[in-house]
Each structure stands twice: as structure tokens, then as C-alpha cells.
């Protein structure tokens, strides 16, 4: 006899139910439908923008 556990995913907000759970599930399904290469590209571009702005702020905030 085999026992199989079903895992249910619940989107729980720790502030209560302030967001629509159906909308949150739709967003999660929408984002998970993207390819892994696209998500990695978006992440890499965001990281480059972050470090570029960080260097820009450091360069212009130095004392002369």
C-alpha cells in the first residue's frame, strides 16, 4: 500500500487577505509561463542597471 501526499500551494499574505488570491495565482501562472532564458535575461539586465546606477551615484557623490 502506497501513500501519496498531495501538495497544495496557497498564496498567503501575512497581513491578512489584502490581495486577491485569484489575481495572485494568475500572476504566478503568468510569470511561470515565461521561458527560463527570458527570465535570466531580465534578471541580468536588471543587475547591470543596478550596478551601473550604483557606480554613477558613487562617481558623482565623491568629494572634490
mmCIF file of N, CA and C in Angstrom, residues 2-60:
data_model
loop_
_atom_site.group_PDB
_atom_site.id
_atom_site.type_symbol
_atom_site.label_atom_id
_atom_site.label_comp_id
_atom_site.label_asym_id
_atom_site.label_seq_id
_atom_site.Cartn_x
_atom_site.Cartn_y
_atom_site.Cartn_z
ATOM 1 N N UNK A 2 0.597 2.135 -0.910
ATOM 2 C CA UNK A 2 1.379 3.359 -1.052
ATOM 3 C C UNK A 2 0.536 4.556 -0.651
ATOM 4 N N UNK A 3 1.197 5.477 -0.003
ATOM 5 C CA UNK A 3 0.537 6.719 0.384
ATOM 6 C C UNK A 3 1.172 7.859 -0.403
ATOM 7 N N UNK A 4 0.355 8.637 -1.044
ATOM 8 C CA UNK A 4 0.837 9.786 -1.793
ATOM 9 C C UNK A 4 0.302 11.050 -1.139
ATOM 10 N N UNK A 5 1.191 11.982 -0.950
ATOM 11 C CA UNK A 5 0.801 13.245 -0.340
ATOM 12 C C UNK A 5 0.564 14.258 -1.448
ATOM 13 N N UNK A 6 -0.541 14.922 -1.372
ATOM 14 C CA UNK A 6 -0.812 15.985 -2.322
ATOM 15 C C UNK A 6 -0.350 17.300 -1.711
ATOM 16 N N UNK A 7 0.399 18.017 -2.506
ATOM 17 C CA UNK A 7 0.902 19.303 -2.035
ATOM 18 C C UNK A 7 0.075 20.403 -2.679
ATOM 19 N N UNK A 8 -0.569 21.200 -1.869
ATOM 20 C CA UNK A 8 -1.344 22.321 -2.368
ATOM 21 C C UNK A 8 -0.583 23.603 -2.087
ATOM 22 N N UNK A 9 -0.570 24.460 -3.071
ATOM 23 C CA UNK A 9 0.104 25.731 -2.845
ATOM 24 C C UNK A 9 -0.945 26.795 -2.544
ATOM 25 N N UNK A 10 -0.761 27.467 -1.456
ATOM 26 C CA UNK A 10 -1.650 28.555 -1.052
ATOM 27 C C UNK A 10 -0.836 29.831 -1.011
ATOM 28 N N UNK A 11 -1.350 30.854 -1.628
ATOM 29 C CA UNK A 11 -0.695 32.153 -1.598
ATOM 30 C C UNK A 11 -1.251 32.918 -0.407
ATOM 31 N N UNK A 12 -0.466 32.986 0.653
ATOM 32 C CA UNK A 12 -0.921 33.602 1.891
ATOM 33 C C UNK A 12 -0.133 34.877 2.127
ATOM 34 N N UNK A 13 -0.846 35.936 2.383
ATOM 35 C CA UNK A 13 -0.224 37.205 2.707
ATOM 36 C C UNK A 13 -0.237 37.338 4.226
ATOM 37 N N UNK A 14 0.913 37.685 4.816
ATOM 38 C CA UNK A 14 0.981 37.728 6.273
ATOM 39 C C UNK A 14 0.233 38.919 6.863
ATOM 40 N N UNK A 15 -0.267 39.836 6.030
ATOM 41 C CA UNK A 15 -1.058 40.957 6.536
ATOM 42 C C UNK A 15 -2.550 40.654 6.494
ATOM 43 N N UNK A 16 -2.896 39.448 6.215
ATOM 44 C CA UNK A 16 -4.299 39.112 6.045
ATOM 45 C C UNK A 16 -4.556 38.829 4.582
ATOM 46 N N UNK A 17 -5.755 38.996 4.165
ATOM 47 C CA UNK A 17 -6.108 38.703 2.779
ATOM 48 C C UNK A 17 -6.331 40.007 2.023
ATOM 49 N N UNK A 18 -5.280 40.833 1.955
ATOM 50 C CA UNK A 18 -5.434 42.146 1.346
ATOM 51 C C UNK A 18 -5.298 42.115 -0.167
ATOM 52 N N UNK A 19 -4.734 41.020 -0.721
ATOM 53 C CA UNK A 19 -4.665 40.912 -2.164
ATOM 54 C C UNK A 19 -5.638 39.835 -2.611
ATOM 55 N N UNK A 20 -6.067 39.951 -3.830
ATOM 56 C CA UNK A 20 -6.999 38.973 -4.377
ATOM 57 C C UNK A 20 -6.228 37.684 -4.663
ATOM 58 N N UNK A 21 -6.570 36.568 -4.023
ATOM 59 C CA UNK A 21 -5.821 35.321 -4.234
ATOM 60 C C UNK A 21 -5.914 34.814 -5.674
ATOM 61 N N UNK A 22 -7.034 35.060 -6.346
ATOM 62 C CA UNK A 22 -7.155 34.633 -7.739
ATOM 63 C C UNK A 22 -6.204 35.422 -8.634
ATOM 64 N N UNK A 23 -6.069 36.722 -8.356
ATOM 65 C CA UNK A 23 -5.137 37.544 -9.122
ATOM 66 C C UNK A 23 -3.701 37.124 -8.854
ATOM 67 N N UNK A 24 -3.377 36.823 -7.600
ATOM 68 C CA UNK A 24 -2.023 36.395 -7.261
ATOM 69 C C UNK A 24 -1.688 35.078 -7.958
ATOM 70 N N UNK A 25 -2.651 34.173 -8.036
ATOM 71 C CA UNK A 25 -2.426 32.907 -8.736
ATOM 72 C C UNK A 25 -2.255 33.155 -10.226
ATOM 73 N N UNK A 26 -3.023 34.082 -10.791
ATOM 74 C CA UNK A 26 -2.891 34.400 -12.209
ATOM 75 C C UNK A 26 -1.508 34.976 -12.507
ATOM 76 N N UNK A 27 -1.028 35.876 -11.644
ATOM 77 C CA UNK A 27 0.296 36.473 -11.845
ATOM 78 C C UNK A 27 1.379 35.392 -11.750
ATOM 79 N N UNK A 28 1.263 34.505 -10.766
ATOM 80 C CA UNK A 28 2.253 33.432 -10.614
ATOM 81 C C UNK A 28 2.246 32.510 -11.828
ATOM 82 N N UNK A 29 1.083 32.176 -12.326
ATOM 83 C CA UNK A 29 0.998 31.329 -13.524
ATOM 84 C C UNK A 29 1.534 32.060 -14.750
ATOM 85 N N UNK A 30 1.259 33.352 -14.850
ATOM 86 C CA UNK A 30 1.727 34.147 -15.990
ATOM 87 C C UNK A 30 3.250 34.222 -16.018
ATOM 88 N N UNK A 31 3.853 34.490 -14.860
ATOM 89 C CA UNK A 31 5.313 34.597 -14.801
ATOM 90 C C UNK A 31 5.961 33.239 -15.030
ATOM 91 N N UNK A 32 5.356 32.173 -14.522
ATOM 92 C CA UNK A 32 5.945 30.850 -14.706
ATOM 93 C C UNK A 32 5.823 30.363 -16.148
ATOM 94 N N UNK A 33 4.992 31.017 -16.947
ATOM 95 C CA UNK A 33 4.881 30.616 -18.352
ATOM 96 C C UNK A 33 6.023 31.172 -19.198
ATOM 97 N N UNK A 34 6.808 32.115 -18.678
ATOM 98 C CA UNK A 34 7.940 32.655 -19.417
ATOM 99 C C UNK A 34 9.047 31.611 -19.484
ATOM 100 N N UNK A 35 9.856 31.694 -20.519
ATOM 101 C CA UNK A 35 10.972 30.759 -20.633
ATOM 102 C C UNK A 35 12.062 31.142 -19.632
ATOM 103 N N UNK A 36 12.876 30.158 -19.300
ATOM 104 C CA UNK A 36 13.938 30.400 -18.324
ATOM 105 C C UNK A 36 14.970 31.383 -18.876
ATOM 106 N N UNK A 37 15.235 31.325 -20.174
ATOM 107 C CA UNK A 37 16.203 32.246 -20.780
ATOM 108 C C UNK A 37 15.724 33.687 -20.699
ATOM 109 N N UNK A 38 14.433 33.913 -20.901
ATOM 110 C CA UNK A 38 13.893 35.262 -20.809
ATOM 111 C C UNK A 38 14.000 35.791 -19.382
ATOM 112 N N UNK A 39 13.677 34.960 -18.405
ATOM 113 C CA UNK A 39 13.770 35.399 -17.011
ATOM 114 C C UNK A 39 15.215 35.693 -16.619
ATOM 115 N N UNK A 40 16.154 34.872 -17.071
ATOM 116 C CA UNK A 40 17.567 35.128 -16.781
ATOM 117 C C UNK A 40 18.055 36.397 -17.467
ATOM 118 N N UNK A 41 17.577 36.656 -18.673
ATOM 119 C CA UNK A 41 17.954 37.881 -19.382
ATOM 120 C C UNK A 41 17.432 39.113 -18.649
ATOM 121 N N UNK A 42 16.176 39.065 -18.205
ATOM 122 C CA UNK A 42 15.599 40.184 -17.457
ATOM 123 C C UNK A 42 16.370 40.412 -16.160
ATOM 124 N N UNK A 43 16.730 39.329 -15.475
ATOM 125 C CA UNK A 43 17.492 39.446 -14.232
ATOM 126 C C UNK A 43 18.870 40.052 -14.488
ATOM 127 N N UNK A 44 19.550 39.600 -15.539
ATOM 128 C CA UNK A 44 20.894 40.107 -15.847
ATOM 129 C C UNK A 44 20.846 41.585 -16.221
ATOM 130 N N UNK A 45 19.854 41.986 -17.007
ATOM 131 C CA UNK A 45 19.723 43.400 -17.372
ATOM 132 C C UNK A 45 19.442 44.245 -16.134
ATOM 133 N N UNK A 46 18.584 43.766 -15.254
ATOM 134 C CA UNK A 46 18.307 44.488 -14.009
ATOM 135 C C UNK A 46 19.541 44.623 -13.138
ATOM 136 N N UNK A 47 20.332 43.562 -13.075
ATOM 137 C CA UNK A 47 21.564 43.602 -12.290
ATOM 138 C C UNK A 47 22.559 44.604 -12.881
ATOM 139 N N UNK A 48 22.679 44.630 -14.203
ATOM 140 C CA UNK A 48 23.578 45.598 -14.848
ATOM 141 C C UNK A 48 23.108 47.029 -14.616
ATOM 142 N N UNK A 49 21.807 47.259 -14.692
ATOM 143 C CA UNK A 49 21.276 48.600 -14.422
ATOM 144 C C UNK A 49 21.547 49.000 -12.979
ATOM 145 N N UNK A 50 21.362 48.065 -12.046
ATOM 146 C CA UNK A 50 21.597 48.352 -10.629
ATOM 147 C C UNK A 50 23.051 48.749 -10.390
ATOM 148 N N UNK A 51 23.992 47.951 -10.890
ATOM 149 C CA UNK A 51 25.405 48.259 -10.661
ATOM 150 C C UNK A 51 25.840 49.514 -11.423
ATOM 151 N N UNK A 52 25.244 49.746 -12.583
ATOM 152 C CA UNK A 52 25.551 50.973 -13.322
ATOM 153 C C UNK A 52 25.112 52.208 -12.565
ATOM 154 N N UNK A 53 23.901 52.177 -12.022
ATOM 155 C CA UNK A 53 23.419 53.316 -11.230
ATOM 156 C C UNK A 53 24.211 53.471 -9.936
ATOM 157 N N UNK A 54 24.628 52.355 -9.352
ATOM 158 C CA UNK A 54 25.443 52.403 -8.134
ATOM 159 C C UNK A 54 26.777 53.105 -8.414
ATOM 160 N N UNK A 55 27.430 52.739 -9.506
ATOM 161 C CA UNK A 55 28.697 53.390 -9.877
ATOM 162 C C UNK A 55 28.467 54.860 -10.226
ATOM 163 N N UNK A 56 27.364 55.162 -10.888
ATOM 164 C CA UNK A 56 27.024 56.534 -11.249
ATOM 165 C C UNK A 56 26.851 57.389 -9.991
ATOM 166 N N UNK A 57 26.151 56.864 -8.989
ATOM 167 C CA UNK A 57 25.936 57.601 -7.731
ATOM 168 C C UNK A 57 27.255 57.783 -6.992
ATOM 169 N N UNK A 58 28.077 56.732 -6.941
ATOM 170 C CA UNK A 58 29.364 56.851 -6.267
ATOM 171 C C UNK A 58 30.273 57.861 -6.963
ATOM 172 N N UNK A 59 30.265 57.874 -8.278
ATOM 173 C CA UNK A 59 31.119 58.783 -9.029
ATOM 174 C C UNK A 59 30.732 60.244 -8.786
ATOM 175 N N UNK A 60 29.439 60.536 -8.778
ATOM 176 C CA UNK A 60 29.004 61.932 -8.632
ATOM 177 C C UNK A 60 28.859 62.373 -7.168
#
